[in-house]
CSV table of C-alpha atoms and ligand atoms in Angstrom, one decimal:
chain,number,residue,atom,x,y,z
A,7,UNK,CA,174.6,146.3,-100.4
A,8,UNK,CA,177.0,148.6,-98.8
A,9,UNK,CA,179.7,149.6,-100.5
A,10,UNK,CA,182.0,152.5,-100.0
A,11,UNK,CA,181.3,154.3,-104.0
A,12,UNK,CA,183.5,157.5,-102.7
A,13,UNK,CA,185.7,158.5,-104.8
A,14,UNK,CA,184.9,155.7,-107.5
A,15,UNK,CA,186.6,157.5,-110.4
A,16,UNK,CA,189.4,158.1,-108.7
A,17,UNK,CA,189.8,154.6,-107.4
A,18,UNK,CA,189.3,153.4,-110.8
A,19,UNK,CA,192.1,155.7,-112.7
A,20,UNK,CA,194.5,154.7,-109.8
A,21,UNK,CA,194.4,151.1,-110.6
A,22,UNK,CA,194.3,151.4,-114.0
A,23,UNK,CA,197.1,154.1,-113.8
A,24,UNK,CA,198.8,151.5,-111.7
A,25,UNK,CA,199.0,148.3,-114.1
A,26,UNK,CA,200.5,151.2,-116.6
A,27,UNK,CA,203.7,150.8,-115.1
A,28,UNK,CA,203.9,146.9,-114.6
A,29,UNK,CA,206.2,145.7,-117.1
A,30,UNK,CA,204.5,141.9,-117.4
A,31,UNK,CA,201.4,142.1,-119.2
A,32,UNK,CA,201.2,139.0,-121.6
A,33,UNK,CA,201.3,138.4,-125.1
A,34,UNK,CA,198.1,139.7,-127.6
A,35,UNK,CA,196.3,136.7,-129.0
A,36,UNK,CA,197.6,136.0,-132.3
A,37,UNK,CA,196.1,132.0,-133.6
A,38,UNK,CA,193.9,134.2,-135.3
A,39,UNK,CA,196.2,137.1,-137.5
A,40,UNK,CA,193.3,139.9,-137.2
A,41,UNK,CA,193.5,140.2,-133.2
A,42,UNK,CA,197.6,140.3,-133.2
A,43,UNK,CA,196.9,143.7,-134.9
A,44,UNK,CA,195.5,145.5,-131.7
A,45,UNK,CA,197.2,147.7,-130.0
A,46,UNK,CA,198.6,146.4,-126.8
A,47,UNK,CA,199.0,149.4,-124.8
A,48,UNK,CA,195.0,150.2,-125.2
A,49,UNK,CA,193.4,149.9,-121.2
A,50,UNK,CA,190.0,150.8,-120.2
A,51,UNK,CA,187.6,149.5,-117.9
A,52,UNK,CA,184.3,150.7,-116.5
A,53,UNK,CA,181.8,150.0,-113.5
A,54,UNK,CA,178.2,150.3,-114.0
A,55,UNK,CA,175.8,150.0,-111.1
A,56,UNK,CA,171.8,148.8,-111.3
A,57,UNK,CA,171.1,151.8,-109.5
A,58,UNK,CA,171.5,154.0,-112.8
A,59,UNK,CA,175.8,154.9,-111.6
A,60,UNK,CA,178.3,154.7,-114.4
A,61,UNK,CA,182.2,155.9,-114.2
A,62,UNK,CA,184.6,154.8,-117.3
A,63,UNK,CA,188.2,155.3,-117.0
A,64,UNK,CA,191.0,155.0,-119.7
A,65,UNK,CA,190.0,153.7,-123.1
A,66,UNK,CA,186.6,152.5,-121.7
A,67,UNK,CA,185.3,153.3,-125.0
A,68,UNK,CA,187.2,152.0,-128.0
A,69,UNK,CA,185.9,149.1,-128.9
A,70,UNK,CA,187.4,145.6,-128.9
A,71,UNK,CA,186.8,142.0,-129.9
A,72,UNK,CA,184.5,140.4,-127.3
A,73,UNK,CA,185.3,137.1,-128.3
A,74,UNK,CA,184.4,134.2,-125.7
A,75,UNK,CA,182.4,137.1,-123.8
A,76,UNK,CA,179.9,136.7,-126.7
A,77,UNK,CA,179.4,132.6,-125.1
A,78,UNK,CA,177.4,134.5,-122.8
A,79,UNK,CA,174.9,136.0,-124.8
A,80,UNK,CA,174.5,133.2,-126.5
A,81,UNK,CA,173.4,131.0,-123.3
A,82,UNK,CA,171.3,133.7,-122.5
A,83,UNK,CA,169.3,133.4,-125.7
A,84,UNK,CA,169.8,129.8,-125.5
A,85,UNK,CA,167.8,129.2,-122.1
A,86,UNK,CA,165.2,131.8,-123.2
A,87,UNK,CA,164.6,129.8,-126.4
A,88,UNK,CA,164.5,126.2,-125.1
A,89,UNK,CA,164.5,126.0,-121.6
A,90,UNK,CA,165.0,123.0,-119.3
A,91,UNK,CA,165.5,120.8,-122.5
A,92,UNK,CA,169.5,123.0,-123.1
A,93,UNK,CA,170.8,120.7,-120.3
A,94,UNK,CA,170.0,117.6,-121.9
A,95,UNK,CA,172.9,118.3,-124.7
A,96,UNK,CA,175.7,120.7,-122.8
A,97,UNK,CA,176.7,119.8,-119.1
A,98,UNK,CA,177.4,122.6,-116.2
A,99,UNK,CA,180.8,121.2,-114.8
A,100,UNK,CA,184.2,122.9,-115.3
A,101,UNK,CA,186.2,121.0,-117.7
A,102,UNK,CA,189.8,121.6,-116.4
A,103,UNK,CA,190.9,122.1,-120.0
A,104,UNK,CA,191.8,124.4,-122.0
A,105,UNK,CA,188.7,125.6,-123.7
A,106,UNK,CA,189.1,124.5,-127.2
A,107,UNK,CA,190.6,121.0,-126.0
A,108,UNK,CA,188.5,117.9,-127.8
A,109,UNK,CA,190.1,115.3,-125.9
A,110,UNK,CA,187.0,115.7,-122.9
A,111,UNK,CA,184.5,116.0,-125.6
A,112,UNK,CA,185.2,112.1,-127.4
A,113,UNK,CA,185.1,110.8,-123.6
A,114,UNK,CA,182.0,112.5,-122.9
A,115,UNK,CA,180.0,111.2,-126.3
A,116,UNK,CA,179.4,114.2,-127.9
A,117,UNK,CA,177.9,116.2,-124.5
A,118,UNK,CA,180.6,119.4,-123.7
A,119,UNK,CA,181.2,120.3,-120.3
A,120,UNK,CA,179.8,123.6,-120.4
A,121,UNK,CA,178.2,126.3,-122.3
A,122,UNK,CA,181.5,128.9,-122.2
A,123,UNK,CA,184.1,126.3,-123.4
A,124,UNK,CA,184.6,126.2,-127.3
A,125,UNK,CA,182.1,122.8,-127.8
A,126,UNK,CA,179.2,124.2,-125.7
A,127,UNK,CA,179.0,127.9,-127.2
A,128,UNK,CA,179.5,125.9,-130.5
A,129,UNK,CA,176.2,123.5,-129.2
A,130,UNK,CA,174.6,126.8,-128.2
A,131,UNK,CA,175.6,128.3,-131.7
A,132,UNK,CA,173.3,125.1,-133.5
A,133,UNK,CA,170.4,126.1,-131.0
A,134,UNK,CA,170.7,129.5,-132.5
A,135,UNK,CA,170.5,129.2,-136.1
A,136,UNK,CA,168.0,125.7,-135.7
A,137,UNK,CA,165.8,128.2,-133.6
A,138,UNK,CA,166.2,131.9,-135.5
A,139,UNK,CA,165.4,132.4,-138.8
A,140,UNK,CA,168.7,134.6,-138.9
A,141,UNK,CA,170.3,134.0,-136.0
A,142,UNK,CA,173.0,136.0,-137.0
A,143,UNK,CA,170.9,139.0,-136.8
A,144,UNK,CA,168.9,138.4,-133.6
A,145,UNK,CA,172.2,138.0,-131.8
A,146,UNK,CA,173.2,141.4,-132.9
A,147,UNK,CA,169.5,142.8,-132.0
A,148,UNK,CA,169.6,141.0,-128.6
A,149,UNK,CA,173.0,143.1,-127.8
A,150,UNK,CA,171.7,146.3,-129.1
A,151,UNK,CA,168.4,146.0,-127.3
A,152,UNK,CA,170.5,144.9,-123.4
A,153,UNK,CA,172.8,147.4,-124.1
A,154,UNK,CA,170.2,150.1,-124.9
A,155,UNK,CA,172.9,151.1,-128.1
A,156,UNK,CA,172.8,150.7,-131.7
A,157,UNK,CA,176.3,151.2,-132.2
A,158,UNK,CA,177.2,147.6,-131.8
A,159,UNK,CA,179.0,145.9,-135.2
A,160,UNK,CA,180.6,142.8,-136.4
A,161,UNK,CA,184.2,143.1,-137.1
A,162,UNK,CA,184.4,141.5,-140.4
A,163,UNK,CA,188.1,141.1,-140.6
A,164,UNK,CA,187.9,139.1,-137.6
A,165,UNK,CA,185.0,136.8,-139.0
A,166,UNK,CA,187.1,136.5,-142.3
A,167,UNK,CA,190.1,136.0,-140.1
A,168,UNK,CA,188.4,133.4,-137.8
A,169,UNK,CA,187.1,131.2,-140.5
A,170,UNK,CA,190.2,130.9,-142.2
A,171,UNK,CA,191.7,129.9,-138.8
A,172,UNK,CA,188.9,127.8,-137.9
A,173,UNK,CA,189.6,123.8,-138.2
A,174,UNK,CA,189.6,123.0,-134.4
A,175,UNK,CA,186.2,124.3,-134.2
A,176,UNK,CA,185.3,122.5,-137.6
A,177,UNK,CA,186.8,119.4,-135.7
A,178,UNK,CA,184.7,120.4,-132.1
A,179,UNK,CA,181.6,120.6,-134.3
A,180,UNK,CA,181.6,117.7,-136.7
A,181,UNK,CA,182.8,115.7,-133.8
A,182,UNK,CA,179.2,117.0,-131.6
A,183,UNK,CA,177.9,116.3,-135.0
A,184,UNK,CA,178.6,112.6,-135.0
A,185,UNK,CA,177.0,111.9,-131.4
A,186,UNK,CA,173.8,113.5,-132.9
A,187,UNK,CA,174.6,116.1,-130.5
A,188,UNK,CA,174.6,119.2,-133.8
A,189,UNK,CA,171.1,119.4,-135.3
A,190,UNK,CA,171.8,122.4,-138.6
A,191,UNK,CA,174.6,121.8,-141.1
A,192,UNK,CA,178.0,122.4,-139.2
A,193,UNK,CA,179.0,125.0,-141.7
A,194,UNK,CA,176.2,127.2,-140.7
A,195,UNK,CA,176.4,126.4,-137.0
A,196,UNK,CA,180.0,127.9,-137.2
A,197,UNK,CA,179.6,130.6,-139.2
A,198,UNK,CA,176.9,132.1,-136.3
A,199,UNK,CA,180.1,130.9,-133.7
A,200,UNK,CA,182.6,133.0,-135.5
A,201,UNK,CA,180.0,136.0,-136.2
A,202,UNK,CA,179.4,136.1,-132.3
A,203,UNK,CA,183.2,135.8,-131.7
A,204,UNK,CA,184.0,139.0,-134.3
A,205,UNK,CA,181.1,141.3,-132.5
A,206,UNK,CA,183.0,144.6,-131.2
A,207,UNK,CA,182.1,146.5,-128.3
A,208,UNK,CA,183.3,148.6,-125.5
A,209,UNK,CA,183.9,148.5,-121.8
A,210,UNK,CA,180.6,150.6,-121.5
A,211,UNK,CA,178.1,148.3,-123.5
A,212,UNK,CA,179.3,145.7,-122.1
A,213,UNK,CA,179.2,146.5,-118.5
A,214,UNK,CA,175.4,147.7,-119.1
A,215,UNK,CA,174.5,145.3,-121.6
A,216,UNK,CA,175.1,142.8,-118.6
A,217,UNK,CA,173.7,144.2,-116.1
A,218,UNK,CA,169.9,142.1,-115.3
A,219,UNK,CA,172.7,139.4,-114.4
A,220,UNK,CA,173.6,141.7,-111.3
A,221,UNK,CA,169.6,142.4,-110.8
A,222,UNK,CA,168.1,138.6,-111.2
A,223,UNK,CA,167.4,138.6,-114.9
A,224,UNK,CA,165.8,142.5,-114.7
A,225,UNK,CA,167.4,145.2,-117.2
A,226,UNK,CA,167.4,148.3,-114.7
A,227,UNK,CA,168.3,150.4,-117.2
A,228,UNK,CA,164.8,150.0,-118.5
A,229,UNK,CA,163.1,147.8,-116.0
A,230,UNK,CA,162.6,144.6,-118.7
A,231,UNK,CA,163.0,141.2,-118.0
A,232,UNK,CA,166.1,139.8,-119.8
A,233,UNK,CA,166.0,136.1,-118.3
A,234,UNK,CA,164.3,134.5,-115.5
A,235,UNK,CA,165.7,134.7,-111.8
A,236,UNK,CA,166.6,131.3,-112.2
A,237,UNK,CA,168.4,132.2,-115.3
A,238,UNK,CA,170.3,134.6,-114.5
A,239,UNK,CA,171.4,132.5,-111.5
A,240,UNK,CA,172.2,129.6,-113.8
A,241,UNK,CA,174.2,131.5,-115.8
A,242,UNK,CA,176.0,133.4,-112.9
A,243,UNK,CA,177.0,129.9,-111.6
A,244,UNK,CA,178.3,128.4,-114.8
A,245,UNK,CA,180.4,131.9,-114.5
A,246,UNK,CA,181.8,131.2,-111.1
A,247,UNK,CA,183.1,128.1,-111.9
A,248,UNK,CA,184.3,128.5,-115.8
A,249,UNK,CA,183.7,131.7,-117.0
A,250,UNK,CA,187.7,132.4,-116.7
A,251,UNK,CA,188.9,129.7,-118.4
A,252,UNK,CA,191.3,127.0,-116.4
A,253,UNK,CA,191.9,130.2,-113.9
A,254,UNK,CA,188.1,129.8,-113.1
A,255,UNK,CA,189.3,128.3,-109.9
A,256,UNK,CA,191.8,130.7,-109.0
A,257,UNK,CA,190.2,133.5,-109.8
A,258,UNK,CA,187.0,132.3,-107.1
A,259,UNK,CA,189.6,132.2,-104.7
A,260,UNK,CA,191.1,135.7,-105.0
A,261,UNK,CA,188.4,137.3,-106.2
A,262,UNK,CA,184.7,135.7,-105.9
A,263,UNK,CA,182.9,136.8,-108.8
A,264,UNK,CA,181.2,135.6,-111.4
A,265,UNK,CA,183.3,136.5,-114.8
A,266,UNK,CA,183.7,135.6,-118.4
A,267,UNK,CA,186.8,136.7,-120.3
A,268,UNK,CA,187.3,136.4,-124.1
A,269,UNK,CA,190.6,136.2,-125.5
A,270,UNK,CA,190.5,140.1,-127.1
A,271,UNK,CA,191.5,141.1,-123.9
A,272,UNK,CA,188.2,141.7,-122.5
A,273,UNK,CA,186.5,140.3,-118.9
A,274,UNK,CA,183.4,141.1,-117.3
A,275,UNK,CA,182.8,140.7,-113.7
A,276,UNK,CA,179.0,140.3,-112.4
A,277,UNK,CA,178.3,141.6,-108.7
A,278,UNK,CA,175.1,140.5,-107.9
A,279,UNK,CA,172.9,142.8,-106.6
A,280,UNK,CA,175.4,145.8,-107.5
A,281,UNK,CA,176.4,146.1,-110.9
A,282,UNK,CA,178.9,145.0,-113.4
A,283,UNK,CA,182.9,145.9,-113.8
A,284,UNK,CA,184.2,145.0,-117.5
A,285,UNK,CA,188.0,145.6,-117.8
A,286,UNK,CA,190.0,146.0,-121.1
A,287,UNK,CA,193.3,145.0,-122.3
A,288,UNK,CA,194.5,142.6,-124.9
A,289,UNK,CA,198.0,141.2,-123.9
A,290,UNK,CA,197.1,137.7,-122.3
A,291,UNK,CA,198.5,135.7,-119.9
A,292,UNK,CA,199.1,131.5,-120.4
A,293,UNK,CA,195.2,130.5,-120.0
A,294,UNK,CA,194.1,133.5,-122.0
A,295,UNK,CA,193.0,136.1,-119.5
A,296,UNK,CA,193.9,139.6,-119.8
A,297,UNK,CA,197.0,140.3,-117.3
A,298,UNK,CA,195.8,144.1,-116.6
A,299,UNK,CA,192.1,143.1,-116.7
A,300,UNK,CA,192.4,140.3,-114.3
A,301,UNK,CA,194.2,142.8,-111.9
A,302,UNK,CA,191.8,145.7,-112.1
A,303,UNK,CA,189.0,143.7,-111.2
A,304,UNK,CA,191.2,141.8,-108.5
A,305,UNK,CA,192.0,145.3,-106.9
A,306,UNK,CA,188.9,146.7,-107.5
A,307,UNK,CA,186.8,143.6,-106.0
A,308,UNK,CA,189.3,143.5,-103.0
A,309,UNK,CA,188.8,147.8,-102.3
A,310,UNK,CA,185.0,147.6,-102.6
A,311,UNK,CA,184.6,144.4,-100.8
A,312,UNK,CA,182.3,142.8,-103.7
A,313,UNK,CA,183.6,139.0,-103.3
A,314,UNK,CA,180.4,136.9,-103.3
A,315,UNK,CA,181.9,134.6,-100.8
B,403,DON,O1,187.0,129.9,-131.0
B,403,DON,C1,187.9,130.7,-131.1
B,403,DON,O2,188.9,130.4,-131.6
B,403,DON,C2,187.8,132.1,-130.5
B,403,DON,N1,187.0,132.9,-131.3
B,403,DON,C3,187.4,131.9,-129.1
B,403,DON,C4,187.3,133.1,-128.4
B,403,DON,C5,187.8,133.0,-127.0
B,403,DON,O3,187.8,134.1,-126.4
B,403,DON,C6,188.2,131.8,-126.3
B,403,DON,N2,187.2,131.1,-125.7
B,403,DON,N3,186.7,130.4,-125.0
């Protein structure tokens, strides 16, 4: 792909520098007390490319709460663990919800619309811990190892914070559990949800952590295979069309890129066959999207040309 990488860090500080000044940025998530602690004039972002490039600008290396970003790691380790079978027990549709709604999921007999909405990372949560001995652990060794860094941590105030704050993912998962739909105790299933939810990382890890998405399942930093092709397709189509919540539509149509936000203020951005752009800032807007990130990667997408579309 052609793209015109002049000047990148420049470009990059110029639209970060320029959502400084913008006076609506959204409210910091605060249904759970330990995020409504962040700062929220913190603002990094970074690019990294599979051809080895990386430029961070701002605070592209404090770490934050990745939150629903996690949901992706998860489906990742998810497809690698039981294949074909996954789809029998979470659907790939958008849900055109909000993504901890229940309503869709007593309709639908247990069976959640897709794997980055609260229900299915829950469902992916119970393939975890029914197929890890310490699930818990192997999620934090799968990050470490894509990422190619060690220093990658759970935030235990946050866990603390989102167990105590938990009941409408208690409700998501006994409900899955009463369609047969949860196989390990609920309990345990949501303690792995709200351990993946509390991991902190950095604009950096995340953007290369992510990565063999942009390159058809292939780590480039080290030439391993992460996921299939068709894997890493899969999972770059579930982020097309509800990776950014119930702006999953809107943000196709003004950006084209596979994303997946999380509601500490993070989003990644996959451009296939180029690299990955993760932008940083908690205050959120209505749907829970970052207001700066969403508008970094916007003006970013729209100056290098990257829509998919
Ligand atoms: O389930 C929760 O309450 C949060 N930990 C979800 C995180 C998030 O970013 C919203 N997700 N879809």
């Amino acid at each position: 792909m052609n793209k015109d990488l002049s000047n990148l860090r420049e470009k990059l500080q110029a639209l970060l520098l320029a959502q400084r000044d913008k006076s609506a940025r959204g409210n910091v998530a605060d249904y759970i007390p330990a995020l409504a602690e962040v700062d929220p004039n913190l603002m990094g972002a970074a690019i990294a490319t599979i051809d080895g490039d990386f430029v961070g600008v701002g605070d592209y290396q404090h770490a934050f709460s990745i939150q629903s970003i996690s949901k992706v790691f998860g489906l990742v380790m998810a497809m690698n663990r039981v294949g074909d079978a996954l789809w029998q027990r979470v659907n790939m549709e958008p849900s055109g919800q909000p993504f901890n709604s229940i309503i869709q999921l007593e309709w639908e007999k247990g069976i959640p619309r897709n794997p980055v909405i609260n229900a299915g990372a829950i469902l992916i949560s119970d393939v975890l811990v029914s197929h890890y001995s310490a699930s818990k652990l192997a999620f934090i060794s799968f990050l470490r190892t894509i990422a190619n860094d060690e220093d990658i941590h759970i935030d235990h105030d946050v866990f603390q914070s989102e167990l105590a704050h938990g009941n409408r993912n208690a409700a998501l998962a006994y409900l899955m559990k009463s369609f047969n739909n949860i196989e390990a105790e609920v309990p345990d299933v949501l303690e792995h949800y709200f351990t993946q939810c509390s991991v902190t990382m950095n604009c950096q890890q995340l953007a290369q952590s992510l990565l063999f998405l942009a390159n058809k399942g292939v780590n480039p930093l080290n030439n391993t295979a992460v996921c299939t092709r068709k894997e890493a397709h899969r999972v770059n189509a579930i982020l097309s069309t509800s990776g950014m919540y119930d702006q999953s539509g809107e943000f196709a149509f003004s950006v084209g890129l596979p994303a997946k936000s999380g509601v500490g203020g993070g989003i990644v951005a996959i451009v296939p066959n180029f690299g990955v752009i993760c932008a940083w800032s908690p205050p959120l807007n209505s749907f829970g999207n970052s207001v700066v990130g969403m508008n970094f990667i916007a003006g970013l997408a729209e100056e290098l040309g990257l829509s998919i579309y």
